[in-house]
């Protein structure tokens, strides 16, 4: 890896947003090191944030497109908080810690305490591998649970209209 890239990566992994994402981790240096070498960090949920895991098809139905830049823009408006996209078929909306304890929607699962999430470096927005569909914009700003639930219901309704299920 080029030395300039390493310096840039270290600056990114030490930003206020990065420190916030790592703040609940027992060993934040491990996550920072993963980001510094270009990997995603495996972070424990339930401390700084929980994550709602949503099938890609449901999100695409809700926003009316599968084009990455348009999906990200729509999710930014609808959820107003950070969203990770794992192109293996999932979106993860970051929501307040503790949400998993009361989450009951059959349309998505909540990752809370004792779960782990692949979290990309805050500047990883290119739609290659695990990346931010909606990057975090400010420390502590998370998706509203009600907005995530409304997105799920919209996506499900549109899939039913189109004759597709879950």
PDB file of C-alpha atoms in Angstrom, residues 7-158:
ATOM      1  CA  UNK A   7      -1.413   8.427   6.049  1.00  0.00           C
ATOM      2  CA  UNK A   8      -4.845   9.295   4.591  1.00  0.00           C
ATOM      3  CA  UNK A   9      -6.362   6.135   6.087  1.00  0.00           C
ATOM      4  CA  UNK A  10      -4.939   6.928   9.530  1.00  0.00           C
ATOM      5  CA  UNK A  11      -6.427  10.419   9.393  1.00  0.00           C
ATOM      6  CA  UNK A  12      -9.819   8.968   8.411  1.00  0.00           C
ATOM      7  CA  UNK A  13      -9.738   6.269  11.089  1.00  0.00           C
ATOM      8  CA  UNK A  14      -8.962   8.874  13.743  1.00  0.00           C
ATOM      9  CA  UNK A  15     -11.763  11.298  12.830  1.00  0.00           C
ATOM     10  CA  UNK A  16     -14.430  12.234  15.363  1.00  0.00           C
ATOM     11  CA  UNK A  17     -16.932  10.007  13.531  1.00  0.00           C
ATOM     12  CA  UNK A  18     -14.537   7.070  13.620  1.00  0.00           C
ATOM     13  CA  UNK A  19     -13.818   7.583  17.312  1.00  0.00           C
ATOM     14  CA  UNK A  20     -17.567   7.676  17.970  1.00  0.00           C
ATOM     15  CA  UNK A  21     -18.216   4.441  16.032  1.00  0.00           C
ATOM     16  CA  UNK A  22     -15.422   2.749  17.996  1.00  0.00           C
ATOM     17  CA  UNK A  23     -16.345   4.318  21.351  1.00  0.00           C
ATOM     18  CA  UNK A  24     -18.199   1.309  22.750  1.00  0.00           C
ATOM     19  CA  UNK A  25     -15.607  -1.247  21.698  1.00  0.00           C
ATOM     20  CA  UNK A  26     -13.389  -3.030  24.204  1.00  0.00           C
ATOM     21  CA  UNK A  27     -10.405  -2.754  21.827  1.00  0.00           C
ATOM     22  CA  UNK A  28     -10.971   0.259  19.564  1.00  0.00           C
ATOM     23  CA  UNK A  29      -7.376   0.052  18.311  1.00  0.00           C
ATOM     24  CA  UNK A  30      -8.231  -3.209  16.529  1.00  0.00           C
ATOM     25  CA  UNK A  31     -11.022  -1.566  14.534  1.00  0.00           C
ATOM     26  CA  UNK A  32      -8.830   1.455  13.811  1.00  0.00           C
ATOM     27  CA  UNK A  33      -6.043  -0.830  12.572  1.00  0.00           C
ATOM     28  CA  UNK A  34      -8.488  -2.674  10.282  1.00  0.00           C
ATOM     29  CA  UNK A  35      -9.617   0.644   8.789  1.00  0.00           C
ATOM     30  CA  UNK A  36      -6.016   1.825   8.423  1.00  0.00           C
ATOM     31  CA  UNK A  37      -5.198  -1.127   6.163  1.00  0.00           C
ATOM     32  CA  UNK A  38      -8.407  -0.790   4.126  1.00  0.00           C
ATOM     33  CA  UNK A  39     -10.547  -3.486   5.752  1.00  0.00           C
ATOM     34  CA  UNK A  40     -13.913  -3.123   7.434  1.00  0.00           C
ATOM     35  CA  UNK A  41     -13.894  -3.368  11.231  1.00  0.00           C
ATOM     36  CA  UNK A  42     -15.965  -5.967  13.010  1.00  0.00           C
ATOM     37  CA  UNK A  43     -17.741  -3.926  15.707  1.00  0.00           C
ATOM     38  CA  UNK A  44     -19.962  -5.098  18.508  1.00  0.00           C
ATOM     39  CA  UNK A  45     -23.484  -3.706  18.334  1.00  0.00           C
ATOM     40  CA  UNK A  46     -25.614  -2.801  21.326  1.00  0.00           C
ATOM     41  CA  UNK A  47     -23.149  -0.338  22.824  1.00  0.00           C
ATOM     42  CA  UNK A  48     -22.902   2.787  20.672  1.00  0.00           C
ATOM     43  CA  UNK A  49     -25.597   1.693  18.237  1.00  0.00           C
ATOM     44  CA  UNK A  50     -27.813  -1.228  17.215  1.00  0.00           C
ATOM     45  CA  UNK A  51     -28.372  -2.179  13.586  1.00  0.00           C
ATOM     46  CA  UNK A  52     -31.537  -3.167  11.749  1.00  0.00           C
ATOM     47  CA  UNK A  53     -30.674  -5.716   9.032  1.00  0.00           C
ATOM     48  CA  UNK A  54     -32.934  -5.367   5.983  1.00  0.00           C
ATOM     49  CA  UNK A  55     -33.001  -7.460   2.816  1.00  0.00           C
ATOM     50  CA  UNK A  56     -31.749  -5.616  -0.226  1.00  0.00           C
ATOM     51  CA  UNK A  57     -34.924  -6.417  -2.211  1.00  0.00           C
ATOM     52  CA  UNK A  58     -37.108  -4.785   0.434  1.00  0.00           C
ATOM     53  CA  UNK A  59     -35.032  -1.590   0.446  1.00  0.00           C
ATOM     54  CA  UNK A  60     -34.957  -1.419  -3.348  1.00  0.00           C
ATOM     55  CA  UNK A  61     -38.737  -1.883  -3.505  1.00  0.00           C
ATOM     56  CA  UNK A  62     -39.253   0.838  -0.898  1.00  0.00           C
ATOM     57  CA  UNK A  63     -37.103   3.413  -2.692  1.00  0.00           C
ATOM     58  CA  UNK A  64     -38.090   2.323  -6.209  1.00  0.00           C
ATOM     59  CA  UNK A  65     -34.588   1.663  -7.544  1.00  0.00           C
ATOM     60  CA  UNK A  66     -31.512  -0.527  -7.167  1.00  0.00           C
ATOM     61  CA  UNK A  67     -29.068   2.084  -8.502  1.00  0.00           C
ATOM     62  CA  UNK A  68     -26.559   2.613  -5.659  1.00  0.00           C
ATOM     63  CA  UNK A  69     -26.366   6.420  -5.854  1.00  0.00           C
ATOM     64  CA  UNK A  70     -30.147   6.765  -6.002  1.00  0.00           C
ATOM     65  CA  UNK A  71     -30.694   4.235  -3.192  1.00  0.00           C
ATOM     66  CA  UNK A  72     -28.238   6.127  -0.988  1.00  0.00           C
ATOM     67  CA  UNK A  73     -29.891   9.470  -1.724  1.00  0.00           C
ATOM     68  CA  UNK A  74     -33.362   8.107  -1.009  1.00  0.00           C
ATOM     69  CA  UNK A  75     -32.257   6.428   2.223  1.00  0.00           C
ATOM     70  CA  UNK A  76     -30.546   9.636   3.368  1.00  0.00           C
ATOM     71  CA  UNK A  77     -33.856  11.498   2.999  1.00  0.00           C
ATOM     72  CA  UNK A  78     -36.065   8.755   4.443  1.00  0.00           C
ATOM     73  CA  UNK A  79     -33.927   7.516   7.338  1.00  0.00           C
ATOM     74  CA  UNK A  80     -31.800  10.612   8.019  1.00  0.00           C
ATOM     75  CA  UNK A  81     -29.005   8.502   9.502  1.00  0.00           C
ATOM     76  CA  UNK A  82     -26.160   6.134   8.638  1.00  0.00           C
ATOM     77  CA  UNK A  83     -26.775   2.994   6.579  1.00  0.00           C
ATOM     78  CA  UNK A  84     -24.268   0.306   5.630  1.00  0.00           C
ATOM     79  CA  UNK A  85     -24.708  -1.755   2.475  1.00  0.00           C
ATOM     80  CA  UNK A  86     -23.338  -5.276   2.268  1.00  0.00           C
ATOM     81  CA  UNK A  87     -23.764  -6.279  -1.374  1.00  0.00           C
ATOM     82  CA  UNK A  88     -24.189  -9.888  -0.258  1.00  0.00           C
ATOM     83  CA  UNK A  89     -27.875  -8.807   0.061  1.00  0.00           C
ATOM     84  CA  UNK A  90     -28.256  -6.603   3.142  1.00  0.00           C
ATOM     85  CA  UNK A  91     -28.611  -3.037   4.318  1.00  0.00           C
ATOM     86  CA  UNK A  92     -27.967  -2.141   7.956  1.00  0.00           C
ATOM     87  CA  UNK A  93     -29.613   0.968   9.375  1.00  0.00           C
ATOM     88  CA  UNK A  94     -27.780   2.155  12.483  1.00  0.00           C
ATOM     89  CA  UNK A  95     -30.279   2.935  15.226  1.00  0.00           C
ATOM     90  CA  UNK A  96     -30.009   3.806  18.913  1.00  0.00           C
ATOM     91  CA  UNK A  97     -28.531   1.179  21.221  1.00  0.00           C
ATOM     92  CA  UNK A  98     -31.284  -0.779  22.955  1.00  0.00           C
ATOM     93  CA  UNK A  99     -33.574  -0.863  19.908  1.00  0.00           C
ATOM     94  CA  UNK A 100     -33.036  -4.617  19.468  1.00  0.00           C
ATOM     95  CA  UNK A 101     -34.645  -5.251  22.867  1.00  0.00           C
ATOM     96  CA  UNK A 102     -38.005  -3.934  21.656  1.00  0.00           C
ATOM     97  CA  UNK A 103     -37.802  -4.683  17.915  1.00  0.00           C
ATOM     98  CA  UNK A 104     -40.682  -6.907  16.767  1.00  0.00           C
ATOM     99  CA  UNK A 105     -40.950  -6.462  12.996  1.00  0.00           C
ATOM    100  CA  UNK A 106     -40.932  -9.728  11.032  1.00  0.00           C
ATOM    101  CA  UNK A 107     -39.569  -7.796   8.028  1.00  0.00           C
ATOM    102  CA  UNK A 108     -36.078  -7.245   9.454  1.00  0.00           C
ATOM    103  CA  UNK A 109     -33.870  -8.342  12.304  1.00  0.00           C
ATOM    104  CA  UNK A 110     -32.196  -6.195  14.919  1.00  0.00           C
ATOM    105  CA  UNK A 111     -28.607  -6.681  15.966  1.00  0.00           C
ATOM    106  CA  UNK A 112     -28.115  -5.597  19.550  1.00  0.00           C
ATOM    107  CA  UNK A 113     -25.926  -6.760  22.423  1.00  0.00           C
ATOM    108  CA  UNK A 114     -23.616  -9.678  21.669  1.00  0.00           C
ATOM    109  CA  UNK A 115     -23.892  -9.226  17.895  1.00  0.00           C
ATOM    110  CA  UNK A 116     -21.221  -8.048  15.476  1.00  0.00           C
ATOM    111  CA  UNK A 117     -21.368  -5.884  12.373  1.00  0.00           C
ATOM    112  CA  UNK A 118     -18.887  -5.262   9.560  1.00  0.00           C
ATOM    113  CA  UNK A 119     -18.425  -1.482   9.613  1.00  0.00           C
ATOM    114  CA  UNK A 120     -16.500   0.227   6.809  1.00  0.00           C
ATOM    115  CA  UNK A 121     -14.204   3.204   7.311  1.00  0.00           C
ATOM    116  CA  UNK A 122     -16.260   6.422   7.364  1.00  0.00           C
ATOM    117  CA  UNK A 123     -15.062   7.490   3.913  1.00  0.00           C
ATOM    118  CA  UNK A 124     -15.836   4.178   2.181  1.00  0.00           C
ATOM    119  CA  UNK A 125     -18.797   5.127   0.002  1.00  0.00           C
ATOM    120  CA  UNK A 126     -17.928   3.525  -3.345  1.00  0.00           C
ATOM    121  CA  UNK A 127     -20.413   0.682  -3.978  1.00  0.00           C
ATOM    122  CA  UNK A 128     -17.747  -2.027  -3.835  1.00  0.00           C
ATOM    123  CA  UNK A 129     -17.789  -4.513  -0.975  1.00  0.00           C
ATOM    124  CA  UNK A 130     -19.152  -3.422   2.395  1.00  0.00           C
ATOM    125  CA  UNK A 131     -19.630   0.350   2.201  1.00  0.00           C
ATOM    126  CA  UNK A 132     -21.742   3.228   3.453  1.00  0.00           C
ATOM    127  CA  UNK A 133     -24.930   3.711   1.436  1.00  0.00           C
ATOM    128  CA  UNK A 134     -25.448   6.704   3.735  1.00  0.00           C
ATOM    129  CA  UNK A 135     -22.281   7.686   5.616  1.00  0.00           C
ATOM    130  CA  UNK A 136     -22.488   9.022   9.169  1.00  0.00           C
ATOM    131  CA  UNK A 137     -22.677  12.816   9.141  1.00  0.00           C
ATOM    132  CA  UNK A 138     -22.338  13.737  12.791  1.00  0.00           C
ATOM    133  CA  UNK A 139     -21.447  12.091  16.068  1.00  0.00           C
ATOM    134  CA  UNK A 140     -24.459  10.409  17.657  1.00  0.00           C
ATOM    135  CA  UNK A 141     -26.794  10.887  14.693  1.00  0.00           C
ATOM    136  CA  UNK A 142     -28.622   7.621  14.000  1.00  0.00           C
ATOM    137  CA  UNK A 143     -31.642   6.500  11.992  1.00  0.00           C
ATOM    138  CA  UNK A 144     -35.036   6.959  13.608  1.00  0.00           C
ATOM    139  CA  UNK A 145     -36.589   3.587  14.412  1.00  0.00           C
ATOM    140  CA  UNK A 146     -40.016   4.754  13.215  1.00  0.00           C
ATOM    141  CA  UNK A 147     -38.517   5.759   9.847  1.00  0.00           C
ATOM    142  CA  UNK A 148     -36.910   2.329   9.452  1.00  0.00           C
ATOM    143  CA  UNK A 149     -40.220   0.651  10.262  1.00  0.00           C
ATOM    144  CA  UNK A 150     -42.054   2.846   7.733  1.00  0.00           C
ATOM    145  CA  UNK A 151     -39.440   2.007   5.073  1.00  0.00           C
ATOM    146  CA  UNK A 152     -39.969  -1.705   5.734  1.00  0.00           C
ATOM    147  CA  UNK A 153     -43.742  -1.433   5.471  1.00  0.00           C
ATOM    148  CA  UNK A 154     -43.474   0.574   2.237  1.00  0.00           C
ATOM    149  CA  UNK A 155     -41.080  -1.952   0.724  1.00  0.00           C
ATOM    150  CA  UNK A 156     -43.280  -4.878   1.717  1.00  0.00           C
ATOM    151  CA  UNK A 157     -46.410  -3.231   0.313  1.00  0.00           C
ATOM    152  CA  UNK A 158     -44.677  -2.525  -2.997  1.00  0.00           C
TER     153      UNK A 158
END
